[in-house]
Amino acid sequence: MDFNKLLGKKIVCRCGMTHYCPIRHVIIEKNAISKLSGLLDGYQNVVLVADENTYAVCGHRTEAQIGARLENKVVYSGEGFLIPDESSITALNTAVSGKTDLMVGIGSGVINDLCKYIGSQRGLPYYIVATAPSMDGYASVGAALVIGGMKVNRPTGTAEAIIADTEVLRNAPLEMIQSGYGDIIGKYSCLNDWKFARLVRGEAFCPWVHDFIQETVQHVAGLGKKLLKRDGESIKTLMEALVCTGIAMSYIGNSRPASGSEHHLSHFFEITGILDKKPYFLHGRNVAYSTVITQRLREELLTLDNPVCRSFDRDKWEREIHRLYTTAARNVIDLQRKAGWYELDWQSLYTDKWAEIQELFAGMPSSVSLEHLLNTVGLSMDEFIREYGEAKIRDAAVYAKDLKNRYTVLWLYWSLIGEDGRFSSDSG
Ligand SMILES: [Zn+2]
Ligand SMILES: [Zn+2]
């Protein structure tokens, strides 16, 4: 795959936007790390960022490439999950000096987010040496952080270089490979949500970026079995797809083309897990399972003859938000007050657009076929239900939308069905 045609140039698009991705280098191949030293001209003071696990995988090789340019290194303790919270941010901020001119992160989601965030705070470029094909944030704008116990997305630039050694990726823990596949399968749901938001709310939409992601997803969807066997070419294709969807987010300037209702459910499981100190799956695995759930919601909506909006009981809603989001509830309520969507007249919108909405939903792969795709890579809905339980999955379907001010199928489900739904996580 030739990334050069996607990077570093402004693309004036028929959608009215000018798309641009400032990443300078994407190298996805065997032994990619050996090319790092060739990309360091002009940099003299490099801070290396890793955790104990990723450092063990390729820390020494990366450090050898940096050589005498190494100024400092941060190796986070690898116990449990590293969380991109205030203390992780402070540790990296302290390690970066006034002389630092580049950060090189080794890792995947969290290390990438920390470098991305500090990079944009301090005006520093960063390179990421990828250790797993686990999510699509390598090339995207925006860092997912946990601030005050709340999952937040902060605007940032992108990495300057993405270096992915396919032998390293192949040997990543299986759940990280499954996670990357899940993040890609989630695009079926988010692309449908994007078109849905264009239809109902007239949201900005780019057909070219939409089709670019859709084709990328179609390349990967059939690779589940090969990924399960860690087939090198398939791992490479998956990583390329993850980088492509990241580039698409850079093109649009936010995560809309890669994150919809399925990501809101995933965030719900992460946030409530952090708040309640309960375990939760890796991002892309949550996304994978949530993609089946949001498709079941569309299927339930398709059984309605006409859209009839329910009345809104604000007191009851606030009680539920407090029950689920505890210390973060105030932030959630404020976010929705600002968005103002509970006060909108959805009825006339939905009545007008009902036939088109039905047609849009009917174009989705069925929840059963999505579930089969997950099975090919060794993921099963049983595991998902065991982890979270029916009640929590139902709460996610009804209240995950409140974590964001992004319009998706979850709002329609809330307006027309909500907690009264016959939705059940084993209805498929
Ligand atoms: Zn994702
Ligand atoms: Zn466009």
CSV table of C-alpha atoms in Angstrom, one decimal, residues 76 82-94 110 114 117-118 144-152 154 274 331:
chain,number,residue,atom,x,y,z
A,76,TYR,CA,5.9,3.2,32.7
A,82,LEU,CA,-1.6,1.9,32.0
A,83,ILE,CA,-4.3,4.6,32.2
A,84,PRO,CA,-3.7,7.9,30.3
A,85,ASP,CA,-4.6,10.0,33.4
A,86,GLU,CA,-3.2,12.9,35.3
A,87,SER,CA,-0.3,11.0,36.8
A,88,SER,CA,0.8,9.4,33.6
A,89,ILE,CA,0.7,12.8,31.9
A,90,THR,CA,2.8,14.4,34.7
A,91,ALA,CA,5.4,11.7,34.4
A,92,LEU,CA,5.9,12.3,30.7
A,93,ASN,CA,5.7,16.1,31.1
A,94,THR,CA,8.5,16.0,33.7
A,110,VAL,CA,-2.2,4.6,25.7
A,114,LEU,CA,0.1,10.2,25.9
A,117,TYR,CA,-1.2,14.9,24.0
A,118,ILE,CA,2.1,16.0,25.4
A,144,ALA,CA,-8.3,9.8,24.5
A,145,LEU,CA,-7.5,10.6,28.1
A,146,VAL,CA,-9.0,9.9,31.5
A,147,ILE,CA,-9.2,13.2,33.4
A,148,GLY,CA,-11.0,13.4,36.7
A,149,GLY,CA,-12.2,9.8,36.2
A,150,MET,CA,-13.9,10.8,32.9
A,151,LYS,CA,-12.9,9.6,29.5
A,152,VAL,CA,-12.3,12.7,27.4
A,154,ARG,CA,-8.5,16.3,23.6
A,274,ILE,CA,-12.9,2.8,35.7
A,331,ASN,CA,-20.1,16.4,33.7
